[in-house]
Coordinates of C-alpha atoms and ligand atoms in Angstrom, one line a residue:
M36 CA -78.0 -90.9 8.3
Q37 CA -77.8 -93.1 5.3
K38 CA -77.2 -96.7 6.4
L39 CA -74.2 -98.6 5.0
T40 CA -75.1 -101.8 3.2
V41 CA -73.0 -104.6 4.7
A42 CA -72.8 -108.2 3.2
V43 CA -71.8 -110.8 5.8
I44 CA -70.5 -113.8 3.9
F45 CA -70.7 -117.1 5.8
G46 CA -70.3 -120.9 5.5
G47 CA -68.0 -121.7 2.6
Q48 CA -66.4 -124.7 1.2
S49 CA -63.7 -125.4 3.8
S50 CA -63.7 -127.8 6.7
E51 CA -64.5 -124.9 8.9
H52 CA -68.0 -124.2 7.4
E53 CA -69.8 -124.7 10.6
V54 CA -67.4 -122.5 12.6
S55 CA -67.9 -119.8 10.0
C56 CA -71.7 -120.1 10.5
M57 CA -71.3 -119.6 14.3
S58 CA -68.9 -116.7 13.8
A59 CA -71.4 -115.0 11.3
T60 CA -74.3 -115.4 13.7
N61 CA -72.4 -113.5 16.3
I62 CA -71.1 -110.9 13.9
I63 CA -74.6 -110.2 12.6
S64 CA -76.0 -110.0 16.2
A65 CA -73.3 -107.5 17.1
L66 CA -73.8 -105.2 14.2
D67 CA -75.7 -102.0 14.9
Y68 CA -79.0 -102.2 12.9
D69 CA -79.3 -98.4 13.1
K70 CA -76.2 -97.9 11.1
Y71 CA -76.1 -100.9 8.8
E72 CA -78.4 -102.6 6.3
I73 CA -77.2 -106.2 6.7
I74 CA -77.3 -108.7 4.0
P75 CA -76.3 -112.3 4.9
V76 CA -74.8 -114.3 2.0
G77 CA -74.3 -118.0 2.6
I78 CA -71.9 -120.2 0.6
T79 CA -72.9 -123.9 0.7
K80 CA -70.3 -126.6 1.2
T81 CA -70.4 -127.2 -2.5
G82 CA -69.7 -123.5 -3.2
N83 CA -73.3 -122.3 -4.2
W84 CA -73.8 -118.6 -3.2
R85 CA -77.1 -117.6 -1.7
I86 CA -78.6 -114.5 -0.4
Y87 CA -80.2 -115.3 3.0
H88 CA -83.4 -113.6 4.4
G89 CA -84.4 -115.8 7.3
P90 CA -83.7 -115.6 11.1
T91 CA -80.1 -115.1 12.1
E92 CA -80.3 -118.0 14.5
Y93 CA -80.8 -120.5 11.5
I94 CA -77.4 -119.6 10.2
K95 CA -75.8 -121.2 13.3
T96 CA -78.1 -124.2 13.3
G97 CA -77.5 -124.9 9.7
N98 CA -81.2 -124.6 8.6
W99 CA -80.7 -121.4 6.5
L100 CA -80.8 -122.9 3.0
P101 CA -84.6 -123.0 2.5
F102 CA -84.8 -119.2 3.3
S103 CA -82.3 -118.2 0.6
A104 CA -82.1 -117.4 -3.1
E105 CA -79.3 -117.7 -5.7
A106 CA -76.9 -114.7 -5.6
A107 CA -73.3 -113.8 -6.5
I108 CA -70.9 -111.0 -6.1
S109 CA -70.1 -109.5 -9.4
P110 CA -66.4 -109.0 -10.1
D111 CA -67.5 -106.0 -12.3
A112 CA -65.9 -103.0 -10.5
S113 CA -68.4 -100.5 -12.2
K114 CA -71.2 -102.3 -10.4
K115 CA -69.9 -103.0 -6.8
C116 CA -72.9 -105.1 -6.2
L117 CA -74.4 -108.3 -5.2
L118 CA -76.5 -110.0 -7.9
K119 CA -79.7 -111.6 -6.7
M120 CA -81.6 -114.0 -9.0
V121 CA -85.3 -112.8 -9.1
G122 CA -87.7 -114.4 -11.6
G123 CA -84.9 -115.7 -13.8
K124 CA -83.0 -112.3 -13.9
Y125 CA -80.3 -110.8 -11.8
K126 CA -81.2 -107.9 -9.7
E127 CA -78.3 -105.6 -8.6
I128 CA -78.0 -104.8 -4.9
P129 CA -75.2 -102.2 -4.3
I130 CA -72.9 -103.2 -1.4
D131 CA -70.8 -100.7 0.6
V132 CA -68.6 -103.2 2.5
V133 CA -68.3 -107.0 2.9
I134 CA -67.5 -108.9 6.0
P135 CA -66.0 -112.2 4.8
A136 CA -66.8 -114.2 8.0
L137 CA -65.2 -117.3 6.5
H138 CA -62.5 -119.5 8.0
G139 CA -60.0 -121.7 6.2
A140 CA -59.7 -122.4 2.5
W141 CA -61.6 -120.3 -0.1
G142 CA -62.3 -117.6 2.5
E143 CA -59.4 -116.8 4.8
D144 CA -56.8 -117.6 2.2
G145 CA -56.9 -114.6 -0.1
T146 CA -59.3 -116.1 -2.7
I147 CA -62.4 -114.2 -1.7
Q148 CA -60.3 -111.1 -1.0
G149 CA -59.0 -111.4 -4.5
L150 CA -62.6 -111.4 -5.8
L151 CA -63.5 -108.3 -3.7
E152 CA -60.3 -106.5 -4.9
L153 CA -61.5 -107.1 -8.5
A154 CA -65.0 -105.8 -7.6
Q155 CA -63.4 -102.9 -5.8
I156 CA -65.7 -103.4 -2.8
P157 CA -64.1 -102.7 0.6
Y158 CA -63.9 -105.7 2.9
V159 CA -63.1 -106.3 6.6
G160 CA -59.7 -107.8 7.4
C161 CA -56.4 -108.7 5.7
G162 CA -55.8 -108.4 2.0
V163 CA -54.8 -111.0 -0.5
L164 CA -51.1 -111.4 0.5
A165 CA -51.5 -111.5 4.2
S166 CA -54.4 -113.9 3.9
A167 CA -52.6 -116.3 1.6
V168 CA -49.3 -116.2 3.5
C169 CA -50.9 -116.7 7.0
M170 CA -53.2 -119.6 5.7
D171 CA -50.0 -121.5 4.7
K172 CA -48.1 -122.5 7.8
V173 CA -44.9 -123.1 5.8
Y174 CA -45.0 -119.6 4.3
T175 CA -45.9 -118.1 7.6
K176 CA -42.8 -119.6 9.1
L177 CA -40.6 -118.3 6.3
I178 CA -41.8 -114.8 6.9
A179 CA -41.5 -115.1 10.7
K180 CA -38.0 -116.5 10.3
A181 CA -37.0 -113.5 8.1
A182 CA -38.4 -111.2 10.9
K183 CA -36.3 -113.2 13.5
I184 CA -39.4 -114.2 15.4
P185 CA -38.8 -117.3 17.7
M186 CA -40.8 -120.4 16.8
A187 CA -40.8 -124.2 17.4
K188 CA -38.3 -126.0 15.2
Y189 CA -39.9 -127.6 12.1
V190 CA -39.4 -129.4 8.8
W191 CA -41.7 -129.7 5.9
C192 CA -42.3 -131.6 2.6
D193 CA -44.7 -131.9 -0.2
G194 CA -46.8 -134.9 -1.2
R195 CA -44.5 -136.0 -3.8
T196 CA -41.6 -136.3 -1.4
L197 CA -43.9 -138.2 0.9
D198 CA -44.7 -140.7 -1.8
K199 CA -41.1 -141.2 -2.9
E200 CA -38.9 -140.5 0.0
K201 CA -41.1 -141.1 3.1
E202 CA -38.4 -143.0 5.0
K203 CA -35.9 -140.3 4.4
F204 CA -38.3 -137.6 5.6
M205 CA -39.2 -139.6 8.6
K206 CA -35.5 -139.9 9.5
Q207 CA -35.1 -136.2 9.1
V208 CA -38.0 -135.6 11.5
E209 CA -36.4 -137.9 14.0
R210 CA -33.0 -136.3 13.6
K211 CA -34.1 -132.7 13.8
L212 CA -37.1 -132.8 16.1
G213 CA -37.5 -136.2 17.7
Y214 CA -40.8 -137.3 19.5
P215 CA -43.3 -136.2 20.3
C216 CA -43.9 -134.0 17.3
F217 CA -46.9 -132.2 15.7
V218 CA -47.9 -133.1 12.1
K219 CA -50.1 -130.6 10.3
P220 CA -51.3 -129.9 6.8
S221 CA -49.6 -126.6 5.8
N222 CA -53.0 -125.1 4.7
A223 CA -55.8 -125.8 7.1
G224 CA -57.4 -124.5 10.3
S225 CA -59.4 -125.4 13.4
S226 CA -56.9 -128.2 14.0
V227 CA -58.3 -130.3 11.1
G228 CA -55.8 -133.0 10.0
I229 CA -53.4 -132.3 12.9
S230 CA -52.0 -135.0 15.1
K231 CA -49.4 -135.5 17.8
A232 CA -47.1 -138.3 16.9
K233 CA -45.2 -140.2 19.7
N234 CA -43.3 -142.8 17.6
R235 CA -42.6 -143.7 14.0
E236 CA -45.8 -145.7 13.5
E237 CA -47.8 -142.7 14.6
L238 CA -45.7 -140.3 12.5
E239 CA -46.4 -142.3 9.4
K240 CA -50.1 -142.3 10.0
A241 CA -50.1 -138.6 10.9
L242 CA -48.2 -137.7 7.7
Y243 CA -50.9 -139.5 5.6
L244 CA -53.7 -137.8 7.4
A245 CA -52.1 -134.3 7.0
A246 CA -51.3 -135.1 3.3
H247 CA -55.1 -135.8 2.8
Y248 CA -55.8 -132.1 3.6
D249 CA -53.0 -130.4 1.8
R250 CA -50.2 -130.8 -0.7
K251 CA -47.6 -129.7 1.9
V252 CA -47.1 -131.2 5.3
I253 CA -45.3 -129.5 8.1
V254 CA -43.9 -131.3 11.2
E255 CA -42.9 -129.3 14.4
E256 CA -41.2 -130.2 17.7
A257 CA -43.9 -130.5 20.4
I258 CA -43.7 -127.6 22.8
E259 CA -44.7 -128.5 26.3
G260 CA -46.2 -125.4 27.7
R261 CA -49.1 -122.9 27.8
E262 CA -51.1 -121.6 24.8
M263 CA -51.6 -117.8 24.7
E264 CA -53.4 -115.5 22.3
C265 CA -53.3 -111.8 21.5
A266 CA -55.5 -109.6 19.4
V267 CA -54.4 -107.0 16.9
L268 CA -56.6 -104.3 15.4
G269 CA -55.8 -101.7 12.8
N270 CA -54.2 -100.8 9.4
E271 CA -51.1 -98.6 9.6
D272 CA -51.7 -97.7 13.2
I273 CA -52.4 -100.7 15.2
R274 CA -53.7 -101.6 18.7
V275 CA -52.6 -104.7 20.4
S276 CA -54.8 -106.3 23.1
G277 CA -53.7 -108.0 26.3
V278 CA -53.0 -111.7 26.3
G279 CA -55.5 -114.5 27.0
E280 CA -54.8 -118.2 27.8
I281 CA -56.3 -121.3 26.3
L282 CA -56.9 -124.2 28.7
A283 CA -57.7 -127.1 26.3
A284 CA -59.7 -129.9 27.7
A285 CA -57.7 -132.4 25.8
E286 CA -54.1 -133.5 25.1
F287 CA -54.0 -130.5 22.6
Y288 CA -56.4 -127.9 21.3
D289 CA -58.0 -130.2 18.7
Y290 CA -61.3 -129.5 16.8
D291 CA -63.4 -131.2 19.4
A292 CA -61.6 -129.3 22.4
K293 CA -62.1 -126.1 20.4
Y294 CA -65.8 -126.3 19.6
N295 CA -67.5 -129.2 21.3
N296 CA -65.9 -129.7 24.7
A297 CA -67.4 -127.4 27.3
D298 CA -64.5 -128.0 29.6
S299 CA -62.0 -126.1 27.4
R300 CA -61.6 -122.6 28.9
T301 CA -60.2 -119.3 28.2
V302 CA -58.7 -117.1 30.8
I303 CA -58.5 -113.3 30.2
P304 CA -56.1 -111.8 31.1
A305 CA -53.7 -114.7 31.3
D306 CA -52.1 -115.3 34.7
I307 CA -48.6 -114.7 33.5
D308 CA -45.7 -112.3 34.3
A309 CA -45.7 -108.9 32.7
E310 CA -42.5 -109.4 30.8
S311 CA -43.9 -112.4 28.9
V312 CA -47.1 -110.4 28.1
E313 CA -45.0 -107.6 26.6
T314 CA -42.9 -110.0 24.7
M315 CA -46.1 -111.5 23.1
R316 CA -47.6 -108.1 22.4
S317 CA -44.4 -106.9 20.7
I318 CA -44.1 -110.1 18.6
A319 CA -47.8 -109.8 17.7
A320 CA -47.2 -106.3 16.3
K321 CA -44.0 -107.4 14.5
I322 CA -45.6 -110.4 12.7
Y323 CA -48.7 -108.3 11.9
R324 CA -46.4 -105.9 10.0
A325 CA -44.1 -108.6 8.6
T326 CA -47.1 -110.4 7.0
D327 CA -48.7 -107.1 5.8
A328 CA -51.9 -107.9 7.8
A329 CA -54.7 -105.3 8.0
G330 CA -58.0 -104.9 9.9
L331 CA -57.5 -107.6 12.4
A332 CA -55.6 -110.8 13.3
R333 CA -55.2 -113.0 16.3
V334 CA -51.7 -114.0 17.0
D335 CA -51.1 -117.3 18.9
F336 CA -48.2 -118.3 21.0
F337 CA -46.7 -121.1 23.1
V338 CA -45.0 -120.3 26.3
E339 CA -42.5 -123.1 27.1
K340 CA -42.9 -124.7 30.5
D341 CA -39.4 -125.0 31.7
S342 CA -37.6 -122.2 29.9
G343 CA -40.5 -119.6 29.8
R344 CA -39.6 -119.0 26.1
V345 CA -42.3 -117.3 24.1
L346 CA -42.7 -119.0 20.7
F347 CA -44.9 -117.7 17.9
N348 CA -47.4 -120.3 16.6
E349 CA -49.6 -118.7 14.0
L350 CA -51.4 -115.6 12.8
N351 CA -55.2 -116.1 12.2
T352 CA -56.4 -113.5 9.6
M353 CA -60.1 -114.2 10.3
P354 CA -60.2 -115.2 13.9
G355 CA -63.3 -117.0 15.2
F356 CA -66.2 -114.9 16.5
T357 CA -68.1 -117.7 18.1
S358 CA -69.5 -117.3 21.6
I359 CA -66.3 -118.8 23.1
S360 CA -63.9 -117.0 20.7
M361 CA -60.9 -115.2 22.2
Y362 CA -60.6 -112.3 19.7
P363 CA -63.8 -110.4 20.7
M364 CA -63.3 -111.3 24.3
L365 CA -59.8 -109.8 24.4
W366 CA -61.3 -106.5 23.2
E367 CA -64.1 -106.7 25.6
E368 CA -61.5 -106.9 28.4
K369 CA -60.2 -103.6 27.1
G370 CA -63.7 -102.0 27.2
V371 CA -64.6 -102.4 23.6
T372 CA -67.9 -104.0 23.1
K373 CA -68.6 -106.4 20.1
T374 CA -70.8 -103.7 18.5
E375 CA -68.0 -101.1 18.8
L376 CA -65.5 -103.7 17.5
M377 CA -67.6 -104.2 14.4
D378 CA -67.9 -100.4 13.8
C379 CA -64.2 -100.2 14.1
L380 CA -63.5 -103.1 11.7
I381 CA -65.9 -101.6 9.1
A382 CA -64.3 -98.2 9.4
L383 CA -60.9 -99.9 9.0
A384 CA -62.2 -101.7 5.9
L385 CA -63.4 -98.4 4.4
A386 CA -60.0 -96.7 5.2
R387 CA -57.7 -99.5 4.0
D388 CA -55.3 -98.7 1.3
N389 CA -54.9 -101.9 -0.8
G390 CA -51.6 -100.5 -2.2
I391 CA -52.8 -100.8 -5.8
R392 CA -52.1 -97.7 -8.0
A393 CA -54.0 -98.0 -11.2
Ligands
ADP414 N1 -45.5 -127.4 18.1 C1 -46.6 -127.7 18.9 N2 -46.4 -128.0 20.2 C2 -47.4 -128.2 21.0 N3 -48.7 -128.2 20.7 C3 -48.9 -127.9 19.4 C4 -47.9 -127.5 18.4 N4 -48.5 -127.3 17.2 C5 -49.8 -127.3 17.4 N5 -50.1 -127.6 18.7 C6 -51.5 -127.9 19.2 O1 -52.4 -128.1 18.2 C7 -53.3 -127.0 18.1 C8 -53.6 -126.6 16.7 O2 -52.4 -126.3 16.0 P1 -52.3 -125.0 15.1 O3 -50.9 -124.9 14.6 O4 -52.7 -123.8 15.9 O5 -53.3 -125.2 13.9 P2 -54.7 -124.5 13.5 O6 -54.4 -123.6 12.4 O7 -55.5 -125.7 13.1 O8 -55.3 -123.8 14.7 C9 -52.7 -125.9 18.9 O9 -53.6 -125.0 19.4 C10 -52.0 -126.7 20.0 O10 -52.9 -127.1 21.0
MG415 MG1 -54.4 -122.5 16.0

């Protein structure tokens, strides 16, 4: 059997560079070496593309750069290849499929997906539209609202409004949401730039912090409750996993609680009534379709403490694959190993119809 050549792209310019390196390490380890020729491609924090030929472990530890050479994916659809710099010349390496194991901006937001569409190289995961929409919390909410999916109340503004009409916006937050509230950059991930504000002083600080990361800032009412996640797999025909719970070892699931605090735990399956599980599974399928997602996504929820209401939080188009990540674990619970999951994602990438009719 001829092996498929799979390029696994990791790192990237976003604030989630390190998380991507952890995800890529696990993805590469899970891939079946009998079926795939694996080519890791690292993107440095400054956006330099490098083909990597060192030990997989070095990707996670951040020591990969010395074992790499300059490379790039050509947007030329007649080539469908990776270009590797050898002796001052580009050597063409044909690629069958790409796994963009990138999180956050310039990776999970439709940009790399756009490059791969141009190059006509199949890739794992969502296309340009779903990636872009789901990276932007304001737009995700607009789509979810149109699909009548329940969410926390929110208001948003752009940086200009914040400069000129900060007081007015803060009053709007107080009137519509009250305290405590969550302040977030519209485009970001891994909780970067997110704060919980308990009064006006904290709100003002939180707005400036969030505005540092993105042009748009979104503020949500704080939901007191539990955090649950659900995995979706498929293109037109989808499979929805069971539900897992996040027990954050902090006031909320911030960056540190996500990746550095060993006390943060995941519980699979979540200890919650069957009706709530079904509500989450059906919302997960609904938002997956509403955002035109493909391949995979992890859909996150809050279950409100007193009311038991299920509220949609976000859809992650390239969920984490770190050793503590929920997405692969939700499938393992259904008897799908990480290796089988990767086979499935690659098959879905090869089968995906991007909708473009030349
Ligand atoms: N409206 C909210 N109410 C309560 N907690 C929230 C709310 N929004 C965010 N959080 C907390 O902040 C974390 C990160 O927010 P989230 O919107 O998921 O951003 P990210 O895309 O960075 O994961 C959540 O996992 C949760 O712990
Ligand atoms: Mg989140």
